[in-house]
PDB file of C-alpha atoms in Angstrom:
ATOM      1  CA  MET A   1     -51.676 -16.507  13.007  1.00  0.00           C
ATOM      2  CA  LYS A   2     -54.407 -13.968  11.046  1.00  0.00           C
ATOM      3  CA  ILE A   3     -52.535 -11.454   7.847  1.00  0.00           C
ATOM      4  CA  ALA A   4     -54.294  -8.795   6.922  1.00  0.00           C
ATOM      5  CA  ILE A   5     -52.904  -7.275   3.585  1.00  0.00           C
ATOM      6  CA  ILE A   6     -54.018  -3.517   2.427  1.00  0.00           C
ATOM      7  CA  GLY A   7     -52.792  -2.396  -0.239  1.00  0.00           C
ATOM      8  CA  ALA A   8     -52.164  -5.470  -3.197  1.00  0.00           C
ATOM      9  CA  GLY A   9     -50.444  -3.488  -6.036  1.00  0.00           C
ATOM     10  CA  ALA A  10     -47.039  -4.888  -7.325  1.00  0.00           C
ATOM     11  CA  MET A  11     -45.556  -5.391  -3.291  1.00  0.00           C
ATOM     12  CA  GLY A  12     -47.778  -6.228  -1.873  1.00  0.00           C
ATOM     13  CA  GLY A  13     -49.832  -8.774  -4.553  1.00  0.00           C
ATOM     14  CA  ALA A  14     -45.594 -10.283  -4.182  1.00  0.00           C
ATOM     15  CA  ILE A  15     -45.873 -10.520  -0.160  1.00  0.00           C
ATOM     16  CA  ALA A  16     -49.981 -12.369  -0.391  1.00  0.00           C
ATOM     17  CA  GLU A  17     -48.959 -14.488  -3.197  1.00  0.00           C
ATOM     18  CA  GLY A  18     -45.394 -15.460  -1.123  1.00  0.00           C
ATOM     19  CA  ILE A  19     -47.938 -16.214   2.517  1.00  0.00           C
ATOM     20  CA  LEU A  20     -49.970 -17.801   0.256  1.00  0.00           C
ATOM     21  CA  LYS A  21     -47.608 -20.558  -0.684  1.00  0.00           C
ATOM     22  CA  CYS A  22     -46.080 -20.682   3.099  1.00  0.00           C
ATOM     23  CA  ASP A  23     -47.577 -24.337   4.597  1.00  0.00           C
ATOM     24  CA  VAL A  24     -47.291 -23.290   7.998  1.00  0.00           C
ATOM     25  CA  ILE A  25     -50.766 -20.896   7.191  1.00  0.00           C
ATOM     26  CA  ARG A  26     -53.557 -20.793   6.062  1.00  0.00           C
ATOM     27  CA  PRO A  27     -55.017 -19.729   3.049  1.00  0.00           C
ATOM     28  CA  ASP A  28     -57.863 -18.129   5.017  1.00  0.00           C
ATOM     29  CA  ASP A  29     -56.007 -16.696   8.157  1.00  0.00           C
ATOM     30  CA  LEU A  30     -55.459 -13.888   5.182  1.00  0.00           C
ATOM     31  CA  THR A  31     -57.140 -10.894   3.667  1.00  0.00           C
ATOM     32  CA  VAL A  32     -56.433  -9.126   1.357  1.00  0.00           C
ATOM     33  CA  SER A  33     -57.936  -5.321   0.630  1.00  0.00           C
ATOM     34  CA  ASP A  34     -57.819  -4.121  -2.613  1.00  0.00           C
ATOM     35  CA  HIS A  35     -59.837  -0.921  -4.778  1.00  0.00           C
ATOM     36  CA  ASN A  36     -59.274  -3.223  -7.044  1.00  0.00           C
ATOM     37  CA  GLN A  37     -61.861  -6.139  -8.181  1.00  0.00           C
ATOM     38  CA  PRO A  38     -59.703  -8.533 -10.520  1.00  0.00           C
ATOM     39  CA  VAL A  39     -56.903  -7.980  -8.078  1.00  0.00           C
ATOM     40  CA  LEU A  40     -58.484  -9.729  -5.318  1.00  0.00           C
ATOM     41  CA  ASP A  41     -60.462 -11.748  -7.322  1.00  0.00           C
ATOM     42  CA  HIS A  42     -57.234 -13.708  -8.206  1.00  0.00           C
ATOM     43  CA  PHE A  43     -56.718 -14.155  -4.410  1.00  0.00           C
ATOM     44  CA  SER A  44     -60.748 -15.528  -3.488  1.00  0.00           C
ATOM     45  CA  THR A  45     -59.501 -18.409  -6.059  1.00  0.00           C
ATOM     46  CA  LEU A  46     -56.039 -18.383  -4.053  1.00  0.00           C
ATOM     47  CA  GLY A  47     -57.981 -19.285  -0.159  1.00  0.00           C
ATOM     48  CA  ALA A  48     -57.433 -16.207   0.829  1.00  0.00           C
ATOM     49  CA  SER A  49     -60.339 -13.463   2.295  1.00  0.00           C
ATOM     50  CA  VAL A  50     -60.801 -10.293   0.606  1.00  0.00           C
ATOM     51  CA  THR A  51     -62.633  -7.184   0.965  1.00  0.00           C
ATOM     52  CA  LEU A  52     -62.248  -3.213  -0.862  1.00  0.00           C
ATOM     53  CA  ASP A  53     -62.471  -2.418   3.136  1.00  0.00           C
ATOM     54  CA  ASN A  54     -59.799  -1.311   4.810  1.00  0.00           C
ATOM     55  CA  GLN A  55     -61.367  -1.401   7.670  1.00  0.00           C
ATOM     56  CA  LEU A  56     -63.135  -4.635   7.240  1.00  0.00           C
ATOM     57  CA  ALA A  57     -59.981  -6.224   7.117  1.00  0.00           C
ATOM     58  CA  VAL A  58     -58.055  -4.777   9.246  1.00  0.00           C
ATOM     59  CA  LYS A  59     -60.584  -6.812  12.350  1.00  0.00           C
ATOM     60  CA  GLY A  60     -59.498 -10.317  14.097  1.00  0.00           C
ATOM     61  CA  SER A  61     -55.962  -9.681  11.688  1.00  0.00           C
ATOM     62  CA  ASP A  62     -53.129 -10.355  14.509  1.00  0.00           C
ATOM     63  CA  ILE A  63     -50.589  -8.403  11.659  1.00  0.00           C
ATOM     64  CA  VAL A  64     -51.739  -5.945   9.305  1.00  0.00           C
ATOM     65  CA  CYS A  65     -49.332  -4.590   6.865  1.00  0.00           C
ATOM     66  CA  VAL A  66     -50.179  -1.055   5.075  1.00  0.00           C
ATOM     67  CA  VAL A  67     -48.470  -1.745   1.814  1.00  0.00           C
ATOM     68  CA  VAL A  68     -49.092   0.926  -0.722  1.00  0.00           C
ATOM     69  CA  LYS A  69     -47.841   4.384  -2.170  1.00  0.00           C
ATOM     70  CA  PRO A  70     -45.874   6.103  -0.194  1.00  0.00           C
ATOM     71  CA  TRP A  71     -47.849  10.020  -0.491  1.00  0.00           C
ATOM     72  CA  CYS A  72     -50.651   6.918   0.687  1.00  0.00           C
ATOM     73  CA  VAL A  73     -49.041   6.167   3.453  1.00  0.00           C
ATOM     74  CA  GLU A  74     -50.867   8.110   5.638  1.00  0.00           C
ATOM     75  CA  LYS A  75     -54.254   8.310   4.715  1.00  0.00           C
ATOM     76  CA  THR A  76     -54.548   4.391   4.753  1.00  0.00           C
ATOM     77  CA  LEU A  77     -53.579   4.575   7.869  1.00  0.00           C
ATOM     78  CA  LEU A  78     -56.111   7.339   9.536  1.00  0.00           C
ATOM     79  CA  GLY A  79     -58.779   5.638   8.363  1.00  0.00           C
ATOM     80  CA  ILE A  80     -57.960   2.155   9.716  1.00  0.00           C
ATOM     81  CA  LYS A  81     -56.264   3.948  13.435  1.00  0.00           C
ATOM     82  CA  ASP A  82     -60.688   4.092  15.470  1.00  0.00           C
ATOM     83  CA  ILE A  83     -60.730   0.139  14.768  1.00  0.00           C
ATOM     84  CA  MET A  84     -56.847  -0.834  15.402  1.00  0.00           C
ATOM     85  CA  ASP A  85     -56.683  -2.798  19.446  1.00  0.00           C
ATOM     86  CA  TYR A  86     -52.696  -1.444  19.933  1.00  0.00           C
ATOM     87  CA  GLN A  87     -52.952  -4.001  22.390  1.00  0.00           C
ATOM     88  CA  ARG A  88     -52.729  -6.912  20.276  1.00  0.00           C
ATOM     89  CA  GLN A  89     -51.767  -5.990  16.570  1.00  0.00           C
ATOM     90  CA  MET A  90     -48.852  -5.421  14.894  1.00  0.00           C
ATOM     91  CA  LEU A  91     -48.248  -2.892  12.235  1.00  0.00           C
ATOM     92  CA  VAL A  92     -46.081  -3.474   9.400  1.00  0.00           C
ATOM     93  CA  VAL A  93     -45.553  -0.528   7.273  1.00  0.00           C
ATOM     94  CA  VAL A  94     -43.898  -1.511   3.927  1.00  0.00           C
ATOM     95  CA  ALA A  95     -42.993   2.407   2.011  1.00  0.00           C
ATOM     96  CA  ALA A  96     -40.242   4.170   1.605  1.00  0.00           C
ATOM     97  CA  GLY A  97     -38.941   7.835   3.273  1.00  0.00           C
ATOM     98  CA  ILE A  98     -41.839   7.554   6.088  1.00  0.00           C
ATOM     99  CA  SER A  99     -39.745   7.296   9.445  1.00  0.00           C
ATOM    100  CA  SER A 100     -42.024   5.952  12.460  1.00  0.00           C
ATOM    101  CA  ASP A 101     -41.839   8.791  13.519  1.00  0.00           C
ATOM    102  CA  ASP A 102     -44.477   9.441  10.373  1.00  0.00           C
ATOM    103  CA  ILE A 103     -46.356   6.458  11.860  1.00  0.00           C
ATOM    104  CA  LYS A 104     -46.939   7.357  15.831  1.00  0.00           C
ATOM    105  CA  GLY A 105     -47.780  10.445  14.111  1.00  0.00           C
ATOM    106  CA  TRP A 106     -50.599   9.985  12.577  1.00  0.00           C
ATOM    107  CA  MET A 107     -51.697   6.514  14.836  1.00  0.00           C
ATOM    108  CA  ALA A 108     -51.202   7.842  18.368  1.00  0.00           C
ATOM    109  CA  LYS A 109     -54.323   7.366  20.710  1.00  0.00           C
ATOM    110  CA  GLY A 110     -52.935   9.668  23.139  1.00  0.00           C
ATOM    111  CA  ASP A 111     -50.311   8.820  24.481  1.00  0.00           C
ATOM    112  CA  SER A 112     -51.168   5.244  22.489  1.00  0.00           C
ATOM    113  CA  THR A 113     -49.513   4.539  19.143  1.00  0.00           C
ATOM    114  CA  PRO A 114     -49.188   0.237  17.571  1.00  0.00           C
ATOM    115  CA  VAL A 115     -45.940  -1.322  17.614  1.00  0.00           C
ATOM    116  CA  ILE A 116     -44.238  -0.591  14.340  1.00  0.00           C
ATOM    117  CA  PHE A 117     -42.038  -3.086  12.548  1.00  0.00           C
ATOM    118  CA  LEU A 118     -40.866  -1.019   9.113  1.00  0.00           C
ATOM    119  CA  ALA A 119     -40.052  -3.815   6.322  1.00  0.00           C
ATOM    120  CA  MET A 120     -38.708  -3.064   3.037  1.00  0.00           C
ATOM    121  CA  PRO A 121     -38.288  -6.510   0.612  1.00  0.00           C
ATOM    122  CA  ASN A 122     -38.472  -7.324  -2.891  1.00  0.00           C
ATOM    123  CA  ILE A 123     -40.135  -8.412  -4.967  1.00  0.00           C
ATOM    124  CA  ALA A 124     -39.412 -12.298  -4.965  1.00  0.00           C
ATOM    125  CA  ILE A 125     -41.376 -12.449  -1.631  1.00  0.00           C
ATOM    126  CA  ALA A 126     -44.047 -14.227  -4.498  1.00  0.00           C
ATOM    127  CA  TYR A 127     -41.639 -17.394  -4.914  1.00  0.00           C
ATOM    128  CA  LYS A 128     -40.540 -16.774  -1.497  1.00  0.00           C
ATOM    129  CA  ALA A 129     -37.331 -16.028  -1.829  1.00  0.00           C
ATOM    130  CA  SER A 130     -36.770 -12.100  -0.381  1.00  0.00           C
ATOM    131  CA  MET A 131     -34.140 -10.743   1.280  1.00  0.00           C
ATOM    132  CA  THR A 132     -36.475  -8.292   3.668  1.00  0.00           C
ATOM    133  CA  TYR A 133     -35.579  -5.389   6.074  1.00  0.00           C
ATOM    134  CA  ILE A 134     -36.934  -4.970   9.400  1.00  0.00           C
ATOM    135  CA  THR A 135     -36.892  -2.658  11.994  1.00  0.00           C
ATOM    136  CA  PRO A 136     -38.995  -3.543  14.842  1.00  0.00           C
ATOM    137  CA  VAL A 137     -40.235  -0.008  17.653  1.00  0.00           C
ATOM    138  CA  ASP A 138     -41.378  -0.430  20.277  1.00  0.00           C
ATOM    139  CA  ALA A 139     -41.248  -4.461  19.671  1.00  0.00           C
ATOM    140  CA  SER A 140     -41.052  -7.524  22.344  1.00  0.00           C
ATOM    141  CA  GLU A 141     -38.994  -9.621  22.153  1.00  0.00           C
ATOM    142  CA  GLU A 142     -41.652 -12.261  21.640  1.00  0.00           C
ATOM    143  CA  GLN A 143     -43.292  -9.778  18.193  1.00  0.00           C
ATOM    144  CA  VAL A 144     -40.063  -9.377  16.964  1.00  0.00           C
ATOM    145  CA  LYS A 145     -39.794 -13.275  16.974  1.00  0.00           C
ATOM    146  CA  THR A 146     -43.264 -13.663  15.193  1.00  0.00           C
ATOM    147  CA  ILE A 147     -42.744 -11.185  12.047  1.00  0.00           C
ATOM    148  CA  VAL A 148     -39.169 -11.987  11.395  1.00  0.00           C
ATOM    149  CA  SER A 149     -40.143 -15.505  11.513  1.00  0.00           C
ATOM    150  CA  LEU A 150     -42.351 -14.757   9.517  1.00  0.00           C
ATOM    151  CA  PHE A 151     -40.728 -13.146   6.925  1.00  0.00           C
ATOM    152  CA  ASP A 152     -38.401 -15.228   7.172  1.00  0.00           C
ATOM    153  CA  GLU A 153     -41.590 -18.218   5.520  1.00  0.00           C
ATOM    154  CA  LEU A 154     -41.148 -15.900   2.888  1.00  0.00           C
ATOM    155  CA  GLY A 155     -36.865 -16.408   2.035  1.00  0.00           C
ATOM    156  CA  GLU A 156     -34.067 -13.825   4.345  1.00  0.00           C
ATOM    157  CA  SER A 157     -34.313 -11.275   7.164  1.00  0.00           C
ATOM    158  CA  ILE A 158     -32.157  -9.419   8.747  1.00  0.00           C
ATOM    159  CA  LEU A 159     -33.089  -7.467  11.570  1.00  0.00           C
ATOM    160  CA  LEU A 160     -31.765  -3.070  10.944  1.00  0.00           C
ATOM    161  CA  ASP A 161     -31.736   0.379  13.035  1.00  0.00           C
ATOM    162  CA  GLU A 162     -33.784   2.986  11.762  1.00  0.00           C
ATOM    163  CA  ASP A 163     -31.202   4.582  10.825  1.00  0.00           C
ATOM    164  CA  HIS A 164     -29.862   2.079   8.178  1.00  0.00           C
ATOM    165  CA  TYR A 165     -33.263   1.466   7.025  1.00  0.00           C
ATOM    166  CA  PRO A 166     -32.673   4.269   4.238  1.00  0.00           C
ATOM    167  CA  ALA A 167     -29.705   2.432   2.848  1.00  0.00           C
ATOM    168  CA  ALA A 168     -31.390  -0.959   3.193  1.00  0.00           C
ATOM    169  CA  THR A 169     -35.063   0.775   0.568  1.00  0.00           C
ATOM    170  CA  THR A 170     -32.367   1.381  -1.738  1.00  0.00           C
ATOM    171  CA  LEU A 171     -30.372  -1.866  -1.309  1.00  0.00           C
ATOM    172  CA  SER A 172     -33.912  -4.088  -1.554  1.00  0.00           C
ATOM    173  CA  CYS A 173     -33.273  -2.277  -5.222  1.00  0.00           C
ATOM    174  CA  SER A 174     -30.784  -4.641  -6.172  1.00  0.00           C
ATOM    175  CA  ILE A 175     -32.744  -7.063  -8.038  1.00  0.00           C
ATOM    176  CA  ALA A 176     -34.027  -4.750 -10.503  1.00  0.00           C
ATOM    177  CA  TYR A 177     -30.075  -4.080 -11.304  1.00  0.00           C
ATOM    178  CA  ALA A 178     -28.723  -8.218 -11.050  1.00  0.00           C
ATOM    179  CA  MET A 179     -32.010  -8.259 -12.759  1.00  0.00           C
ATOM    180  CA  ARG A 180     -30.051  -5.367 -16.008  1.00  0.00           C
ATOM    181  CA  TYR A 181     -26.979  -7.452 -15.427  1.00  0.00           C
ATOM    182  CA  VAL A 182     -29.255 -10.926 -16.526  1.00  0.00           C
ATOM    183  CA  ARG A 183     -30.617  -8.748 -19.305  1.00  0.00           C
ATOM    184  CA  ALA A 184     -27.089  -7.534 -21.107  1.00  0.00           C
ATOM    185  CA  SER A 185     -25.540 -11.454 -20.176  1.00  0.00           C
ATOM    186  CA  VAL A 186     -28.005 -12.559 -22.300  1.00  0.00           C
ATOM    187  CA  GLU A 187     -27.760 -10.166 -24.733  1.00  0.00           C
ATOM    188  CA  GLY A 188     -23.847 -11.216 -24.813  1.00  0.00           C
ATOM    189  CA  ALA A 189     -24.860 -13.885 -25.969  1.00  0.00           C
ATOM    190  CA  VAL A 190     -26.462 -14.067 -28.369  1.00  0.00           C
ATOM    191  CA  GLU A 191     -24.156 -11.349 -29.760  1.00  0.00           C
ATOM    192  CA  LEU A 192     -22.350 -15.172 -29.770  1.00  0.00           C
ATOM    193  CA  GLY A 193     -24.876 -16.889 -31.482  1.00  0.00           C
ATOM    194  CA  PHE A 194     -26.513 -18.299 -28.919  1.00  0.00           C
ATOM    195  CA  LYS A 195     -30.702 -17.906 -29.318  1.00  0.00           C
ATOM    196  CA  ALA A 196     -32.035 -15.437 -26.256  1.00  0.00           C
ATOM    197  CA  LYS A 197     -34.049 -18.631 -24.603  1.00  0.00           C
ATOM    198  CA  VAL A 198     -30.480 -21.005 -24.346  1.00  0.00           C
ATOM    199  CA  ALA A 199     -29.541 -17.507 -23.568  1.00  0.00           C
ATOM    200  CA  GLN A 200     -31.506 -17.220 -20.956  1.00  0.00           C
ATOM    201  CA  LYS A 201     -31.249 -20.279 -19.399  1.00  0.00           C
ATOM    202  CA  ILE A 202     -27.425 -20.679 -19.329  1.00  0.00           C
ATOM    203  CA  VAL A 203     -26.958 -16.871 -17.407  1.00  0.00           C
ATOM    204  CA  LEU A 204     -29.319 -17.273 -14.568  1.00  0.00           C
ATOM    205  CA  GLN A 205     -27.936 -21.183 -14.383  1.00  0.00           C
ATOM    206  CA  THR A 206     -24.576 -19.478 -14.041  1.00  0.00           C
ATOM    207  CA  ILE A 207     -25.779 -16.719 -12.131  1.00  0.00           C
ATOM    208  CA  THR A 208     -27.899 -19.661  -9.353  1.00  0.00           C
ATOM    209  CA  GLY A 209     -24.147 -21.795  -8.846  1.00  0.00           C
ATOM    210  CA  ALA A 210     -22.522 -18.200  -8.353  1.00  0.00           C
ATOM    211  CA  VAL A 211     -24.936 -17.638  -5.146  1.00  0.00           C
ATOM    212  CA  GLU A 212     -24.994 -21.323  -4.258  1.00  0.00           C
ATOM    213  CA  LEU A 213     -20.783 -21.080  -4.248  1.00  0.00           C
ATOM    214  CA  LEU A 214     -20.682 -17.904  -3.004  1.00  0.00           C
ATOM    215  CA  LYS A 215     -23.421 -19.007   0.805  1.00  0.00           C
ATOM    216  CA  ALA A 216     -22.243 -22.617   0.331  1.00  0.00           C
ATOM    217  CA  THR A 217     -18.242 -21.554   1.633  1.00  0.00           C
ATOM    218  CA  GLY A 218     -18.722 -18.569   3.046  1.00  0.00           C
ATOM    219  CA  GLN A 219     -15.558 -16.690   0.802  1.00  0.00           C
ATOM    220  CA  HIS A 220     -15.376 -13.287  -0.247  1.00  0.00           C
ATOM    221  CA  PRO A 221     -16.583 -13.175  -3.283  1.00  0.00           C
ATOM    222  CA  GLU A 222     -13.131 -11.925  -5.407  1.00  0.00           C
ATOM    223  CA  ALA A 223     -11.342 -15.006  -3.079  1.00  0.00           C
ATOM    224  CA  ALA A 224     -14.043 -17.564  -5.236  1.00  0.00           C
ATOM    225  CA  ILE A 225     -13.721 -15.156  -8.059  1.00  0.00           C
ATOM    226  CA  ASP A 226      -9.904 -15.486  -7.912  1.00  0.00           C
ATOM    227  CA  GLN A 227      -9.884 -19.950  -8.951  1.00  0.00           C
ATOM    228  CA  VAL A 228     -11.896 -19.358 -12.162  1.00  0.00           C
ATOM    229  CA  THR A 229      -9.780 -17.116 -13.046  1.00  0.00           C
ATOM    230  CA  THR A 230      -6.556 -17.831 -14.624  1.00  0.00           C
ATOM    231  CA  PRO A 231      -2.944 -15.768 -15.084  1.00  0.00           C
ATOM    232  CA  GLY A 232      -3.124 -14.240 -19.240  1.00  0.00           C
ATOM    233  CA  GLY A 233      -6.776 -15.985 -19.507  1.00  0.00           C
ATOM    234  CA  LEU A 234     -10.185 -15.550 -21.250  1.00  0.00           C
ATOM    235  CA  THR A 235     -13.012 -14.822 -17.263  1.00  0.00           C
ATOM    236  CA  ILE A 236      -9.108 -12.271 -16.167  1.00  0.00           C
ATOM    237  CA  ARG A 237      -9.760 -10.375 -19.397  1.00  0.00           C
ATOM    238  CA  GLY A 238     -13.123  -9.897 -19.342  1.00  0.00           C
ATOM    239  CA  LEU A 239     -13.287  -8.956 -15.803  1.00  0.00           C
ATOM    240  CA  ASN A 240     -10.482  -5.894 -16.761  1.00  0.00           C
ATOM    241  CA  GLU A 241     -12.761  -4.927 -19.539  1.00  0.00           C
ATOM    242  CA  MET A 242     -15.941  -4.501 -17.665  1.00  0.00           C
ATOM    243  CA  GLU A 243     -13.365  -1.808 -15.038  1.00  0.00           C
ATOM    244  CA  HIS A 244     -12.694  -0.680 -17.995  1.00  0.00           C
ATOM    245  CA  ALA A 245     -15.770   0.661 -18.488  1.00  0.00           C
ATOM    246  CA  GLY A 246     -16.781   1.910 -14.888  1.00  0.00           C
ATOM    247  CA  PHE A 247     -18.955  -1.580 -13.558  1.00  0.00           C
ATOM    248  CA  THR A 248     -17.993  -1.556 -10.618  1.00  0.00           C
ATOM    249  CA  SER A 249     -17.702   1.946  -9.781  1.00  0.00           C
ATOM    250  CA  ALA A 250     -20.903   2.272 -11.824  1.00  0.00           C
ATOM    251  CA  VAL A 251     -23.042  -0.603  -9.206  1.00  0.00           C
ATOM    252  CA  ILE A 252     -21.527   1.287  -6.693  1.00  0.00           C
ATOM    253  CA  ARG A 253     -23.177   4.520  -8.019  1.00  0.00           C
ATOM    254  CA  GLY A 254     -26.273   3.080  -9.240  1.00  0.00           C
ATOM    255  CA  LEU A 255     -27.425   2.065  -4.927  1.00  0.00           C
ATOM    256  CA  LYS A 256     -25.916   5.751  -3.568  1.00  0.00           C
ATOM    257  CA  ALA A 257     -28.445   7.330  -5.928  1.00  0.00           C
ATOM    258  CA  GLY A 258     -31.170   4.929  -5.458  1.00  0.00           C
ATOM    259  CA  LYS A 259     -31.113   6.064  -1.481  1.00  0.00           C
ATOM    260  CA  PRO A 260     -33.613   8.057   0.072  1.00  0.00           C
ATOM    261  CA  LYS A 261     -32.879  11.915   0.961  1.00  0.00           C
TER     262      LYS A 261
END
């Protein structure tokens, strides 16, 4: 399976980094196309094929991933439209606010349009730890299986209908919100007397433990919280102080504010 990534910025580069860590994909089966030569040099040293020419990247690829800023998607797609083989190749578009109807309109060749997947990973995909949302459009069961298998190699994925895709886009921002919590906890630990590096180690392992516990048990978070909140104890006092400051409400409002219009 040969994969082309067009656009190796923060997200496209992260996807490429993750793919190059996959045992099931050979490095030379990945082609990275970008206008930035130092970026291409980096991926070349990792074994990927690289090019400045998007059309050259598309040739011979089974999966074409377009990972550019939303305002660049139309121009990028029109630039590869003529070279794409709709009978053989699948198109994956990673960009917020771009609909399948937009893509079909730009890519139509008469009555023919490509098999499209809208995908929204997060930057942890570089470490094969993304939560990726996938919306297939006009794809066969086998094609869906192929794309899901690819993103499952890079973390975990979930299939969504397109109506839910805008909400998925904002949920993909949750990694930044989690990092902001980490920052706040580290700063609090420093105020309590820990050195910053020690504080970060403590916070990261604590979060890792919370994630592993919830995944292993399938518990609702509140049920797990109940296990560690002694009546009148420190934990419940801390939680209540956070809630007085609007912790839960702030998280929900942040998520809703990030939803594309």
